[in-house]
Amino acid sequence: LQQESVRRVGMSVSQTMSCAQKLYEAGFISYMRTDSTHLSEDAHTAVAGMIAFSYGETFIAPERKSKKSKNAQESHEAIRPAIQPDGGFLAPNQLDQLSSAEKDLYELIYQRTIASRMTSQ
């Protein structure tokens, strides 16, 4: 998250982690101090639903078994948007209450989560 935020959003590492902490405390993202690539079944379902709604079912990639990283914190799943009561994620344009930096970081997390289950078509 830190490297991608520096590269794509232009935030410093400390700004990234500060924004991520605020997003986590507000219930917008999962626990952010992890390097796991694992998603829960609920998250897989939410991602697949978002892809089907936005792009069509043909763009949903089959689930991949996540590989265990030697140094990953496997007790937490990957950083992702929080699942809402309707079973999906909040789209970045639904978060007007966030600062610009928080919204940028949430959008990065959202996009990477959705992309993780899309085909390469």
N, CA, C and O atoms as a Tinker XYZ file with bonds, in Angstrom:
   484  protein
     1  N      0.827000   -1.191000    0.000000    73     2
     2  CA     0.000000    0.000000    0.000000    64     1     3
     3  C      0.872000    1.256000    0.000000    63     2     4     5
     4  O      0.621000    2.202000   -0.747000    81     3
     5  N      1.884000    1.247000    0.837000    73     3     6
     6  CA     2.739000    2.429000    0.938000    64     5     7
     7  C      3.452000    2.719000   -0.376000    63     6     8     9
     8  O      3.461000    3.861000   -0.834000    81     7
     9  N      4.043000    1.713000   -0.979000    73     7    10
    10  CA     4.767000    1.923000   -2.231000    64     9    11
    11  C      3.835000    2.383000   -3.343000    63    10    12    13
    12  O      4.161000    3.300000   -4.097000    81    11
    13  N      2.683000    1.749000   -3.439000    73    11    14
    14  CA     1.734000    2.099000   -4.495000    64    13    15
    15  C      1.168000    3.498000   -4.285000    63    14    16    17
    16  O      0.932000    4.225000   -5.250000    81    15
    17  N      0.953000    3.872000   -3.045000    73    15    18
    18  CA     0.446000    5.208000   -2.745000    64    17    19
    19  C      1.470000    6.283000   -3.097000    63    18    20    21
    20  O      1.119000    7.335000   -3.633000    81    19
    21  N      2.716000    6.017000   -2.798000    73    19    22
    22  CA     3.772000    6.966000   -3.166000    64    21    23
    23  C      3.837000    7.093000   -4.686000    63    22    24    25
    24  O      3.916000    8.198000   -5.225000    81    23
    25  N      3.804000    5.949000   -5.369000    73    23    26
    26  CA     3.953000    5.920000   -6.819000    64    25    27
    27  C      2.744000    6.504000   -7.549000    63    26    28    29
    28  O      2.909000    7.326000   -8.451000    81    27
    29  N      1.538000    6.095000   -7.173000    73    27    30
    30  CA     0.351000    6.485000   -7.945000    64    29    31
    31  C     -0.368000    7.717000   -7.431000    63    30    32    33
    32  O     -0.975000    8.446000   -8.216000    81    31
    33  N     -0.314000    7.966000   -6.132000    73    31    34
    34  CA    -1.073000    9.084000   -5.562000    64    33    35
    35  C     -0.160000   10.229000   -5.146000    63    34    36    37
    36  O     -0.611000   11.364000   -4.996000    81    35
    37  N      1.128000    9.932000   -4.960000    73    35    38
    38  CA     2.081000   10.964000   -4.591000    64    37    39
    39  C      2.094000   11.300000   -3.111000    63    38    40    41
    40  O      2.549000   12.376000   -2.725000    81    39
    41  N      1.601000   10.391000   -2.275000    73    39    42
    42  CA     1.614000   10.612000   -0.823000    64    41    43
    43  C      2.920000   10.097000   -0.235000    63    42    44    45
    44  O      3.534000    9.172000   -0.766000    81    43
    45  N      3.327000   10.698000    0.847000    73    43    46
    46  CA     4.467000   10.161000    1.591000    64    45    47
    47  C      3.999000    8.914000    2.342000    63    46    48    49
    48  O      2.799000    8.674000    2.476000    81    47
    49  N      4.950000    8.130000    2.825000    73    47    50
    50  CA     4.621000    6.931000    3.583000    64    49    51
    51  C      3.838000    7.302000    4.840000    63    50    52    53
    52  O      2.839000    6.656000    5.158000    81    51
    53  N      4.278000    8.331000    5.554000    73    51    54
    54  CA     3.577000    8.706000    6.786000    64    53    55
    55  C      2.172000    9.231000    6.495000    63    54    56    57
    56  O      1.245000    8.958000    7.258000    81    55
    57  N      2.001000    9.973000    5.416000    73    55    58
    58  CA     0.671000   10.460000    5.049000    64    57    59
    59  C     -0.229000    9.291000    4.653000    63    58    60    61
    60  O     -1.412000    9.270000    4.993000    81    59
    61  N      0.330000    8.324000    3.937000    73    59    62
    62  CA    -0.425000    7.136000    3.547000    64    61    63
    63  C     -0.942000    6.399000    4.771000    63    62    64    65
    64  O     -2.126000    6.072000    4.847000    81    63
    65  N     -0.070000    6.139000    5.719000    73    63    66
    66  CA    -0.469000    5.379000    6.899000    64    65    67
    67  C     -1.424000    6.175000    7.787000    63    66    68    69
    68  O     -2.307000    5.590000    8.414000    81    67
    69  N     -1.264000    7.480000    7.850000    73    67    70
    70  CA    -2.191000    8.315000    8.615000    64    69    71
    71  C     -3.584000    8.273000    7.996000    63    70    72    73
    72  O     -4.577000    8.119000    8.707000    81    71
    73  N     -3.659000    8.409000    6.676000    73    71    74
    74  CA    -4.950000    8.344000    5.979000    64    73    75
    75  C     -5.563000    6.952000    6.115000    63    74    76    77
    76  O     -6.767000    6.823000    6.338000    81    75
    77  N     -4.740000    5.910000    5.983000    73    75    78
    78  CA    -5.237000    4.540000    6.108000    64    77    79
    79  C     -5.787000    4.290000    7.507000    63    78    80    81
    80  O     -6.817000    3.634000    7.664000    81    79
    81  N     -5.107000    4.807000    8.516000    73    79    82
    82  CA    -5.581000    4.652000    9.895000    64    81    83
    83  C     -6.946000    5.316000   10.061000    63    82    84    85
    84  O     -7.840000    4.744000   10.684000    81    83
    85  N     -7.111000    6.510000    9.513000    73    83    86
    86  CA    -8.400000    7.210000    9.596000    64    85    87
    87  C     -9.496000    6.442000    8.861000    63    86    88    89
    88  O    -10.617000    6.327000    9.356000    81    87
    89  N     -9.170000    5.916000    7.673000    73    87    90
    90  CA   -10.152000    5.130000    6.918000    64    89    91
    91  C    -10.549000    3.872000    7.689000    63    90    92    93
    92  O    -11.721000    3.497000    7.712000    81    91
    93  N     -9.574000    3.228000    8.315000    73    91    94
    94  CA    -9.835000    2.025000    9.100000    64    93    95
    95  C    -10.707000    2.354000   10.313000    63    94    96    97
    96  O    -11.693000    1.664000   10.575000    81    95
    97  N    -10.352000    3.390000   11.040000    73    95    98
    98  CA   -11.107000    3.768000   12.243000    64    97    99
    99  C    -12.534000    4.194000   11.909000    63    98   100   101
   100  O    -13.439000    4.019000   12.725000    81    99
   101  N    -12.740000    4.747000   10.726000    73    99   102
   102  CA   -14.079000    5.167000   10.304000    64   101   103
   103  C    -14.874000    4.004000    9.696000    63   102   104   105
   104  O    -16.044000    4.168000    9.350000    81   103
   105  N    -14.243000    2.836000    9.567000    73   103   106
   106  CA   -14.932000    1.664000    9.056000    64   105   107
   107  C    -15.006000    1.566000    7.545000    63   106   108   109
   108  O    -15.855000    0.848000    7.017000    81   107
   109  N    -14.128000    2.278000    6.832000    73   107   110
   110  CA   -14.161000    2.264000    5.376000    64   109   111
   111  C    -13.258000    1.203000    4.748000    63   110   112   113
   112  O    -13.497000    0.786000    3.615000    81   111
   113  N    -12.220000    0.758000    5.472000    73   111   114
   114  CA   -11.320000   -0.277000    4.949000    64   113   115
   115  C    -11.037000   -1.313000    6.029000    63   114   116   117
   116  O    -11.269000   -1.084000    7.216000    81   115
   117  N    -10.528000   -2.462000    5.581000    73   115   118
   118  CA   -10.101000   -3.504000    6.510000    64   117   119
   119  C     -8.770000   -3.089000    7.155000    63   118   120   121
   120  O     -8.201000   -2.048000    6.826000    81   119
   121  N     -8.299000   -3.918000    8.066000    73   119   122
   122  CA    -7.047000   -3.635000    8.767000    64   121   123
   123  C     -5.930000   -3.393000    7.767000    63   122   124   125
   124  O     -5.727000   -4.191000    6.853000    81   123
   125  N     -5.197000   -2.283000    7.939000    73   123   126
   126  CA    -4.261000   -1.857000    6.898000    64   125   127
   127  C     -2.806000   -2.187000    7.185000    63   126   128   129
   128  O     -1.948000   -1.896000    6.351000    81   127
   129  N     -2.497000   -2.768000    8.305000    73   127   130
   130  CA    -1.099000   -3.087000    8.598000    64   129   131
   131  C     -0.838000   -4.561000    8.302000    63   130   132   133
   132  O     -0.503000   -5.348000    9.188000    81   131
   133  N     -1.000000   -4.899000    7.045000    73   131   134
   134  CA    -0.797000   -6.269000    6.600000    64   133   135
   135  C     -0.240000   -6.268000    5.184000    63   134   136   137
   136  O     -0.406000   -5.301000    4.440000    81   135
   137  N      0.412000   -7.345000    4.828000    73   135   138
   138  CA     0.860000   -7.506000    3.448000    64   137   139
   139  C      0.271000   -8.781000    2.853000    63   138   140   141
   140  O      0.762000   -9.294000    1.847000    81   139
   141  N     -0.780000   -9.282000    3.481000    73   139   142
   142  CA    -1.455000  -10.473000    2.992000    64   141   143
   143  C     -2.163000  -10.183000    1.672000    63   142   144   145
   144  O     -2.579000   -9.052000    1.419000    81   143
   145  N     -2.295000  -11.202000    0.841000    73   143   146
   146  CA    -3.055000  -11.077000   -0.406000    64   145   147
   147  C     -4.358000  -11.872000   -0.329000    63   146   148   149
   148  O     -5.098000  -11.948000   -1.310000    81   147
   149  N     -4.634000  -12.454000    0.816000    73   147   150
   150  CA    -5.834000  -13.272000    1.017000    64   149   151
   151  C     -7.080000  -12.404000    1.158000    63   150   152   153
   152  O     -7.061000  -11.396000    1.864000    81   151
   153  N     -8.172000  -12.797000    0.483000    73   151   154
   154  CA    -9.474000  -12.155000    0.666000    64   153   155
   155  C    -10.439000  -13.191000    1.230000    63   154   156   157
   156  O    -10.386000  -14.361000    0.852000    81   155
   157  N    -11.311000  -12.770000    2.125000    73   155   158
   158  CA   -12.320000  -13.659000    2.688000    64   157   159
   159  C    -13.341000  -14.035000    1.614000    63   158   160   161
   160  O    -13.403000  -13.398000    0.563000    81   159
   161  N    -14.130000  -15.058000    1.878000    73   159   162
   162  CA   -15.189000  -15.452000    0.949000    64   161   163
   163  C    -16.173000  -14.305000    0.743000    63   162   164   165
   164  O    -16.620000  -14.066000   -0.379000    81   163
   165  N    -16.517000  -13.587000    1.828000    73   163   166
   166  CA   -17.429000  -12.441000    1.713000    64   165   167
   167  C    -16.847000  -11.371000    0.801000    63   166   168   169
   168  O    -17.566000  -10.766000    0.005000    81   167
   169  N    -15.542000  -11.139000    0.918000    73   167   170
   170  CA   -14.898000  -10.131000    0.072000    64   169   171
   171  C    -14.877000  -10.590000   -1.381000    63   170   172   173
   172  O    -15.122000   -9.792000   -2.285000    81   171
   173  N    -14.587000  -11.873000   -1.615000    73   171   174
   174  CA   -14.616000  -12.398000   -2.987000    64   173   175
   175  C    -16.000000  -12.211000   -3.598000    63   174   176   177
   176  O    -16.127000  -11.812000   -4.756000    81   175
   177  N    -17.030000  -12.501000   -2.816000    73   175   178
   178  CA   -18.409000  -12.345000   -3.291000    64   177   179
   179  C    -18.710000  -10.882000   -3.597000    63   178   180   181
   180  O    -19.315000  -10.572000   -4.623000    81   179
   181  N    -18.289000   -9.987000   -2.712000    73   179   182
   182  CA   -18.522000   -8.554000   -2.920000    64   181   183
   183  C    -17.810000   -8.059000   -4.175000    63   182   184   185
   184  O    -18.392000   -7.320000   -4.969000    81   183
   185  N    -16.558000   -8.460000   -4.356000    73   183   186
   186  CA   -15.789000   -8.036000   -5.526000    64   185   187
   187  C    -16.444000   -8.563000   -6.801000    63   186   188   189
   188  O    -16.611000   -7.819000   -7.768000    81   187
   189  N    -16.810000   -9.826000   -6.804000    73   187   190
   190  CA   -17.452000  -10.409000   -7.986000    64   189   191
   191  C    -18.756000   -9.676000   -8.312000    63   190   192   193
   192  O    -19.055000   -9.432000   -9.481000    81   191
   193  N    -19.527000   -9.327000   -7.287000    73   191   194
   194  CA   -20.765000   -8.588000   -7.504000    64   193   195
   195  C    -20.524000   -7.206000   -8.081000    63   194   196   197
   196  O    -21.268000   -6.756000   -8.953000    81   195
   197  N    -19.497000   -6.535000   -7.605000    73   195   198
   198  CA   -19.170000   -5.199000   -8.106000    64   197   199
   199  C    -18.721000   -5.272000   -9.571000    63   198   200   201
   200  O    -19.097000   -4.427000  -10.383000    81   199
   201  N    -17.918000   -6.284000   -9.900000    73   199   202
   202  CA   -17.454000   -6.443000  -11.281000    64   201   203
   203  C    -18.629000   -6.768000  -12.198000    63   202   204   205
   204  O    -18.764000   -6.185000  -13.274000    81   203
   205  N    -19.476000   -7.698000  -11.770000    73   203   206
   206  CA   -20.635000   -8.078000  -12.590000    64   205   207
   207  C    -21.531000   -6.880000  -12.843000    63   206   208   209
   208  O    -22.007000   -6.686000  -13.961000    81   207
   209  N    -21.764000   -6.078000  -11.820000    73   207   210
   210  CA   -22.630000   -4.907000  -11.959000    64   209   211
   211  C    -22.014000   -3.857000  -12.888000    63   210   212   213
   212  O    -22.703000   -3.297000  -13.741000    81   211
   213  N    -20.726000   -3.596000  -12.720000    73   211   214
   214  CA   -20.069000   -2.516000  -13.468000    64   213   215
   215  C    -19.594000   -2.911000  -14.856000    63   214   216   217
   216  O    -19.614000   -2.091000  -15.774000    81   215
   217  N    -19.160000   -4.174000  -15.023000    73   215   218
   218  CA   -18.511000   -4.569000  -16.272000    64   217   219
   219  C    -19.142000   -5.790000  -16.955000    63   218   220   221
   220  O    -18.968000   -5.994000  -18.156000    81   219
   221  N    -19.860000   -6.582000  -16.193000    73   219   222
   222  CA   -20.436000   -7.824000  -16.716000    64   221   223
   223  C    -19.717000   -9.029000  -16.159000    63   222   224   225
   224  O    -18.542000   -8.954000  -15.800000    81   223
   225  N    -20.429000  -10.145000  -16.089000    73   223   226
   226  CA   -19.885000  -11.358000  -15.472000    64   225   227
   227  C    -18.688000  -11.940000  -16.215000    63   226   228   229
   228  O    -17.883000  -12.651000  -15.614000    81   227
   229  N    -18.555000  -11.655000  -17.502000    73   227   230
   230  CA   -17.430000  -12.215000  -18.256000    64   229   231
   231  C    -16.084000  -11.647000  -17.800000    63   230   232   233
   232  O    -15.032000  -12.187000  -18.141000    81   231
   233  N    -16.121000  -10.573000  -17.040000    73   231   234
   234  CA   -14.879000   -9.957000  -16.564000    64   233   235
   235  C    -14.460000  -10.442000  -15.180000    63   234   236   237
   236  O    -13.455000   -9.979000  -14.640000    81   235
   237  N    -15.220000  -11.370000  -14.604000    73   235   238
   238  CA   -14.856000  -11.923000  -13.294000    64   237   239
   239  C    -13.880000  -13.074000  -13.499000    63   238   240   241
   240  O    -14.209000  -14.068000  -14.146000    81   239
   241  N    -12.692000  -12.936000  -12.953000    73   239   242
   242  CA   -11.689000  -13.997000  -13.050000    64   241   243
   243  C    -12.003000  -15.078000  -12.029000    63   242   244   245
   244  O    -12.576000  -14.792000  -10.978000    81   243
   245  N    -11.633000  -16.317000  -12.329000    73   243   246
   246  CA   -11.830000  -17.373000  -11.327000    64   245   247
   247  C    -11.016000  -17.061000  -10.075000    63   246   248   249
   248  O     -9.963000  -16.427000  -10.143000    81   247
   249  N    -11.521000  -17.516000   -8.938000    73   247   250
   250  CA   -10.783000  -17.298000   -7.686000    64   249   251
   251  C     -9.458000  -18.037000   -7.752000    63   250   252   253
   252  O     -9.370000  -19.167000   -8.234000    81   251
   253  N     -8.441000  -17.367000   -7.256000    73   251   254
   254  CA    -7.122000  -17.984000   -7.166000    64   253   255
   255  C     -6.838000  -18.281000   -5.710000    63   254   256   257
   256  O     -7.197000  -17.512000   -4.818000    81   255
   257  N     -6.209000  -19.371000   -5.493000    73   255   258
   258  CA    -5.765000  -19.673000   -4.131000    64   257   259
   259  C     -4.594000  -18.752000   -3.833000    63   258   260   261
   260  O     -3.628000  -18.694000   -4.594000    81   259
   261  N     -4.688000  -18.029000   -2.715000    73   259   262
   262  CA    -3.602000  -17.113000   -2.390000    64   261   263
   263  C     -2.405000  -17.901000   -1.870000    63   262   264   265
   264  O     -2.542000  -18.860000   -1.110000    81   263
   265  N     -1.251000  -17.468000   -2.298000    73   263   266
   266  CA    -0.009000  -18.094000   -1.857000    64   265   267
   267  C      0.401000  -17.482000   -0.532000    63   266   268   269
   268  O      0.241000  -16.282000   -0.307000    81   267
   269  N      0.929000  -18.319000    0.336000    73   267   270
   270  CA     1.404000  -17.804000    1.609000    64   269   271
   271  C      2.776000  -17.181000    1.403000    63   270   272   273
   272  O      3.698000  -17.810000    0.884000    81   271
   273  N      2.882000  -15.940000    1.822000    73   271   274
   274  CA     4.159000  -15.248000    1.741000    64   273   275
   275  C      4.963000  -15.578000    2.996000    63   274   276   277
   276  O      4.410000  -15.670000    4.092000    81   275
   277  N      6.244000  -15.753000    2.829000    73   275   278
   278  CA     7.099000  -16.113000    3.953000    64   277   279
   279  C      6.982000  -15.121000    5.106000    63   278   280   281
   280  O      6.977000  -15.525000    6.269000    81   279
   281  N      6.887000  -13.828000    4.796000    73   279   282
   282  CA     6.867000  -12.805000    5.839000    64   281   283
   283  C      5.509000  -12.139000    6.009000    63   282   284   285
   284  O      5.391000  -11.199000    6.795000    81   283
   285  N      4.489000  -12.590000    5.304000    73   283   286
   286  CA     3.173000  -11.942000    5.370000    64   285   287
   287  C      2.497000  -12.209000    6.709000    63   286   288   289
   288  O      2.704000  -13.247000    7.337000    81   287
   289  N      1.697000  -11.259000    7.120000    73   287   290
   290  CA     0.889000  -11.406000    8.325000    64   289   291
   291  C     -0.403000  -12.108000    7.912000    63   290   292   293
   292  O     -1.384000  -11.446000    7.575000    81   291
   293  N     -0.414000  -13.413000    7.935000    73   291   294
   294  CA    -1.523000  -14.202000    7.408000    64   293   295
   295  C     -2.772000  -14.143000    8.287000    63   294   296   297
   296  O     -3.832000  -14.597000    7.857000    81   295
   297  N     -2.684000  -13.605000    9.488000    73   295   298
   298  CA    -3.859000  -13.560000   10.350000    64   297   299
   299  C     -4.865000  -12.507000    9.877000    63   298   300   301
   300  O     -6.018000  -12.520000   10.310000    81   299
   301  N     -4.451000  -11.611000    9.010000    73   299   302
   302  CA    -5.338000  -10.592000    8.459000    64   301   303
   303  C     -5.484000  -10.821000    6.965000    63   302   304   305
   304  O     -4.578000  -11.338000    6.311000    81   303
   305  N     -6.643000  -10.427000    6.430000    73   303   306
   306  CA    -6.786000  -10.523000    4.985000    64   305   307
   307  C     -6.201000   -9.272000    4.337000    63   306   308   309
   308  O     -5.762000   -8.349000    5.024000    81   307
   309  N     -6.202000   -9.256000    3.026000    73   307   310
   310  CA    -5.640000   -8.131000    2.277000    64   309   311
   311  C     -6.375000   -6.833000    2.611000    63   310   312   313
   312  O     -7.528000   -6.852000    3.042000    81   311
   313  N     -5.706000   -5.735000    2.410000    73   311   314
   314  CA    -6.332000   -4.421000    2.599000    64   313   315
   315  C     -7.388000   -4.268000    1.513000    63   314   316   317
   316  O     -7.099000   -4.440000    0.329000    81   315
   317  N     -8.612000   -3.943000    1.919000    73   315   318
   318  CA    -9.720000   -3.822000    0.978000    64   317   319
   319  C    -10.778000   -2.897000    1.563000    63   318   320   321
   320  O    -10.763000   -2.603000    2.758000    81   319
   321  N    -11.700000   -2.438000    0.713000    73   319   322
   322  CA   -12.811000   -1.651000    1.257000    64   321   323
   323  C    -13.637000   -2.525000    2.203000    63   322   324   325
   324  O    -13.708000   -3.743000    2.033000    81   323
   325  N    -14.250000   -1.902000    3.181000    73   323   326
   326  CA   -15.115000   -2.635000    4.109000    64   325   327
   327  C    -16.399000   -3.048000    3.396000    63   326   328   329
   328  O    -16.932000   -2.304000    2.573000    81   327
   329  N    -16.879000   -4.229000    3.720000    73   327   330
   330  CA   -18.131000   -4.717000    3.138000    64   329   331
   331  C    -19.287000   -4.016000    3.835000    63   330   332   333
   332  O    -19.343000   -3.964000    5.063000    81   331
   333  N    -20.199000   -3.482000    3.052000    73   331   334
   334  CA   -21.353000   -2.738000    3.555000    64   333   335
   335  C    -22.531000   -3.689000    3.819000    63   334   336   337
   336  O    -22.500000   -4.840000    3.382000    81   335
   337  N    -23.558000   -3.227000    4.521000    73   335   338
   338  CA   -24.717000   -4.089000    4.815000    64   337   339
   339  C    -25.364000   -4.705000    3.574000    63   338   340   341
   340  O    -25.957000   -5.780000    3.656000    81   339
   341  N    -25.253000   -4.028000    2.420000    73   339   342
   342  CA   -25.842000   -4.578000    1.191000    64   341   343
   343  C    -24.948000   -5.629000    0.534000    63   342   344   345
   344  O    -25.309000   -6.182000   -0.505000    81   343
   345  N    -23.782000   -5.913000    1.129000    73   343   346
   346  CA   -22.878000   -6.927000    0.617000    64   345   347
   347  C    -21.838000   -6.418000   -0.358000    63   346   348   349
   348  O    -21.011000   -7.199000   -0.827000    81   347
   349  N    -21.852000   -5.141000   -0.677000    73   347   350
   350  CA   -20.885000   -4.561000   -1.609000    64   349   351
   351  C    -19.938000   -3.605000   -0.921000    63   350   352   353
   352  O    -19.843000   -3.567000    0.306000    81   351
   353  N    -19.245000   -2.841000   -1.727000    73   351   354
   354  CA   -18.327000   -1.820000   -1.228000    64   353   355
   355  C    -18.881000   -0.446000   -1.572000    63   354   356   357
   356  O    -19.634000   -0.299000   -2.535000    81   355
   357  N    -18.514000    0.549000   -0.795000    73   355   358
   358  CA   -18.846000    1.921000   -1.166000    64   357   359
   359  C    -17.947000    2.331000   -2.326000    63   358   360   361
   360  O    -16.739000    2.100000   -2.290000    81   359
   361  N    -18.523000    2.926000   -3.332000    73   359   362
   362  CA   -17.729000    3.464000   -4.439000    64   361   363
   363  C    -17.039000    4.734000   -3.966000    63   362   364   365
   364  O    -17.575000    5.437000   -3.109000    81   363
   365  N    -15.874000    5.042000   -4.496000    73   363   366
   366  CA   -15.163000    6.243000   -4.064000    64   365   367
   367  C    -15.991000    7.525000   -4.169000    63   366   368   369
   368  O    -15.829000    8.429000   -3.349000    81   367
   369  N    -16.867000    7.614000   -5.158000    73   367   370
   370  CA   -17.670000    8.838000   -5.314000    64   369   371
   371  C    -18.779000    8.958000   -4.277000    63   370   372   373
   372  O    -19.515000    9.945000   -4.282000    81   371
   373  N    -18.915000    7.982000   -3.392000    73   371   374
   374  CA   -19.902000    8.033000   -2.318000    64   373   375
   375  C    -19.302000    8.556000   -1.017000    63   374   376   377
   376  O    -19.985000    8.577000    0.007000    81   375
   377  N    -18.071000    8.968000   -1.035000    73   375   378
   378  CA   -17.366000    9.337000    0.199000    64   377   379
   379  C    -17.013000   10.818000    0.233000    63   378   380   381
   380  O    -15.850000   11.184000    0.399000    81   379
   381  N    -18.004000   11.649000    0.078000    73   379   382
   382  CA   -17.775000   13.098000    0.054000    64   381   383
   383  C    -17.262000   13.646000    1.379000    63   382   384   385
   384  O    -16.670000   14.725000    1.406000    81   383
   385  N    -17.477000   12.927000    2.481000    73   383   386
   386  CA   -17.059000   13.408000    3.793000    64   385   387
   387  C    -15.558000   13.271000    4.041000    63   386   388   389
   388  O    -15.043000   13.797000    5.029000    81   387
   389  N    -14.859000   12.575000    3.160000    73   387   390
   390  CA   -13.424000   12.364000    3.342000    64   389   391
   391  C    -12.610000   13.526000    2.790000    63   390   392   393
   392  O    -13.054000   14.264000    1.911000    81   391
   393  N    -11.400000   13.665000    3.336000    73   391   394
   394  CA   -10.474000   14.647000    2.776000    64   393   395
   395  C    -10.041000   14.161000    1.397000    63   394   396   397
   396  O    -10.263000   13.002000    1.049000    81   395
   397  N     -9.438000   15.021000    0.628000    73   395   398
   398  CA    -8.970000   14.672000   -0.705000    64   397   399
   399  C     -7.968000   13.525000   -0.646000    63   398   400   401
   400  O     -8.040000   12.598000   -1.453000    81   399
   401  N     -7.046000   13.579000    0.293000    73   399   402
   402  CA    -6.025000   12.536000    0.426000    64   401   403
   403  C     -6.658000   11.207000    0.830000    63   402   404   405
   404  O     -6.288000   10.159000    0.300000    81   403
   405  N     -7.604000   11.242000    1.760000    73   403   406
   406  CA    -8.284000   10.013000    2.186000    64   405   407
   407  C     -9.073000    9.404000    1.025000    63   406   408   409
   408  O     -9.072000    8.188000    0.831000    81   407
   409  N     -9.738000   10.253000    0.267000    73   407   410
   410  CA   -10.512000    9.780000   -0.879000    64   409   411
   411  C     -9.587000    9.162000   -1.936000    63   410   412   413
   412  O     -9.916000    8.126000   -2.515000    81   411
   413  N     -8.439000    9.790000   -2.188000    73   411   414
   414  CA    -7.470000    9.258000   -3.147000    64   413   415
   415  C     -6.970000    7.879000   -2.710000    63   414   416   417
   416  O     -6.866000    6.963000   -3.525000    81   415
   417  N     -6.665000    7.743000   -1.426000    73   415   418
   418  CA    -6.171000    6.467000   -0.924000    64   417   419
   419  C     -7.266000    5.398000   -0.982000    63   418   420   421
   420  O     -7.005000    4.261000   -1.375000    81   419
   421  N     -8.490000    5.764000   -0.591000    73   419   422
   422  CA    -9.599000    4.813000   -0.669000    64   421   423
   423  C     -9.802000    4.358000   -2.116000    63   422   424   425
   424  O    -10.014000    3.173000   -2.372000    81   423
   425  N     -9.738000    5.293000   -3.051000    73   423   426
   426  CA    -9.930000    4.951000   -4.459000    64   425   427
   427  C     -8.847000    3.976000   -4.930000    63   426   428   429
   428  O     -9.136000    3.051000   -5.690000    81   427
   429  N     -7.614000    4.176000   -4.488000    73   427   430
   430  CA    -6.523000    3.263000   -4.827000    64   429   431
   431  C     -6.815000    1.866000   -4.285000    63   430   432   433
   432  O     -6.663000    0.879000   -5.006000    81   431
   433  N     -7.230000    1.774000   -3.028000    73   431   434
   434  CA    -7.555000    0.487000   -2.405000    64   433   435
   435  C     -8.726000   -0.164000   -3.130000    63   434   436   437
   436  O     -8.697000   -1.362000   -3.411000    81   435
   437  N     -9.744000    0.612000   -3.431000    73   435   438
   438  CA   -10.935000    0.129000   -4.133000    64   437   439
   439  C    -10.559000   -0.428000   -5.510000    63   438   440   441
   440  O    -10.940000   -1.546000   -5.858000    81   439
   441  N     -9.821000    0.346000   -6.276000    73   439   442
   442  CA    -9.442000   -0.074000   -7.626000    64   441   443
   443  C     -8.596000   -1.337000   -7.616000    63   442   444   445
   444  O     -8.816000   -2.236000   -8.428000    81   443
   445  N     -7.641000   -1.414000   -6.717000    73   443   446
   446  CA    -6.769000   -2.585000   -6.648000    64   445   447
   447  C     -7.544000   -3.823000   -6.191000    63   446   448   449
   448  O     -7.260000   -4.933000   -6.641000    81   447
   449  N     -8.516000   -3.638000   -5.304000    73   447   450
   450  CA    -9.336000   -4.762000   -4.859000    64   449   451
   451  C    -10.182000   -5.296000   -5.999000    63   450   452   453
   452  O    -10.244000   -6.507000   -6.212000    81   451
   453  N    -10.834000   -4.406000   -6.733000    73   451   454
   454  CA   -11.657000   -4.820000   -7.863000    64   453   455
   455  C    -10.768000   -5.477000   -8.931000    63   454   456   457
   456  O    -11.118000   -6.532000   -9.461000    81   455
   457  N     -9.640000   -4.867000   -9.242000    73   455   458
   458  CA    -8.745000   -5.396000  -10.276000    64   457   459
   459  C     -8.211000   -6.777000   -9.924000    63   458   460   461
   460  O     -7.886000   -7.563000  -10.815000    81   459
   461  N     -8.119000   -7.077000   -8.640000    73   459   462
   462  CA    -7.555000   -8.369000   -8.221000    64   461   463
   463  C     -8.408000   -9.553000   -8.657000    63   462   464   465
   464  O     -7.919000  -10.682000   -8.691000    81   463
   465  N     -9.675000   -9.318000   -8.991000    73   463   466
   466  CA   -10.569000  -10.399000   -9.423000    64   465   467
   467  C    -11.048000  -10.253000  -10.854000    63   466   468   469
   468  O    -11.949000  -10.979000  -11.276000    81   467
   469  N    -10.466000   -9.327000  -11.613000    73   467   470
   470  CA   -10.892000   -9.134000  -13.004000    64   469   471
   471  C    -10.015000   -9.925000  -13.967000    63   470   472   473
   472  O     -8.836000  -10.168000  -13.709000    81   471
   473  N    -10.620000  -10.317000  -15.076000    73   471   474
   474  CA    -9.863000  -10.963000  -16.133000    64   473   475
   475  C     -8.960000   -9.936000  -16.800000    63   474   476   477
   476  O     -9.121000   -8.735000  -16.583000    81   475
   477  N     -8.029000  -10.389000  -17.595000    73   475   478
   478  CA    -7.097000   -9.468000  -18.248000    64   477   479
   479  C     -7.556000   -9.087000  -19.652000    63   478   480   481
   480  O     -6.739000   -8.647000  -20.460000    81   479
   481  N     -8.833000   -9.244000  -19.959000    73   479   482
   482  CA    -9.374000   -8.947000  -21.298000    64   481   483
   483  C     -9.182000   -7.506000  -21.661000    63   482   484
   484  O     -9.577000   -7.085000  -22.748000    81   483
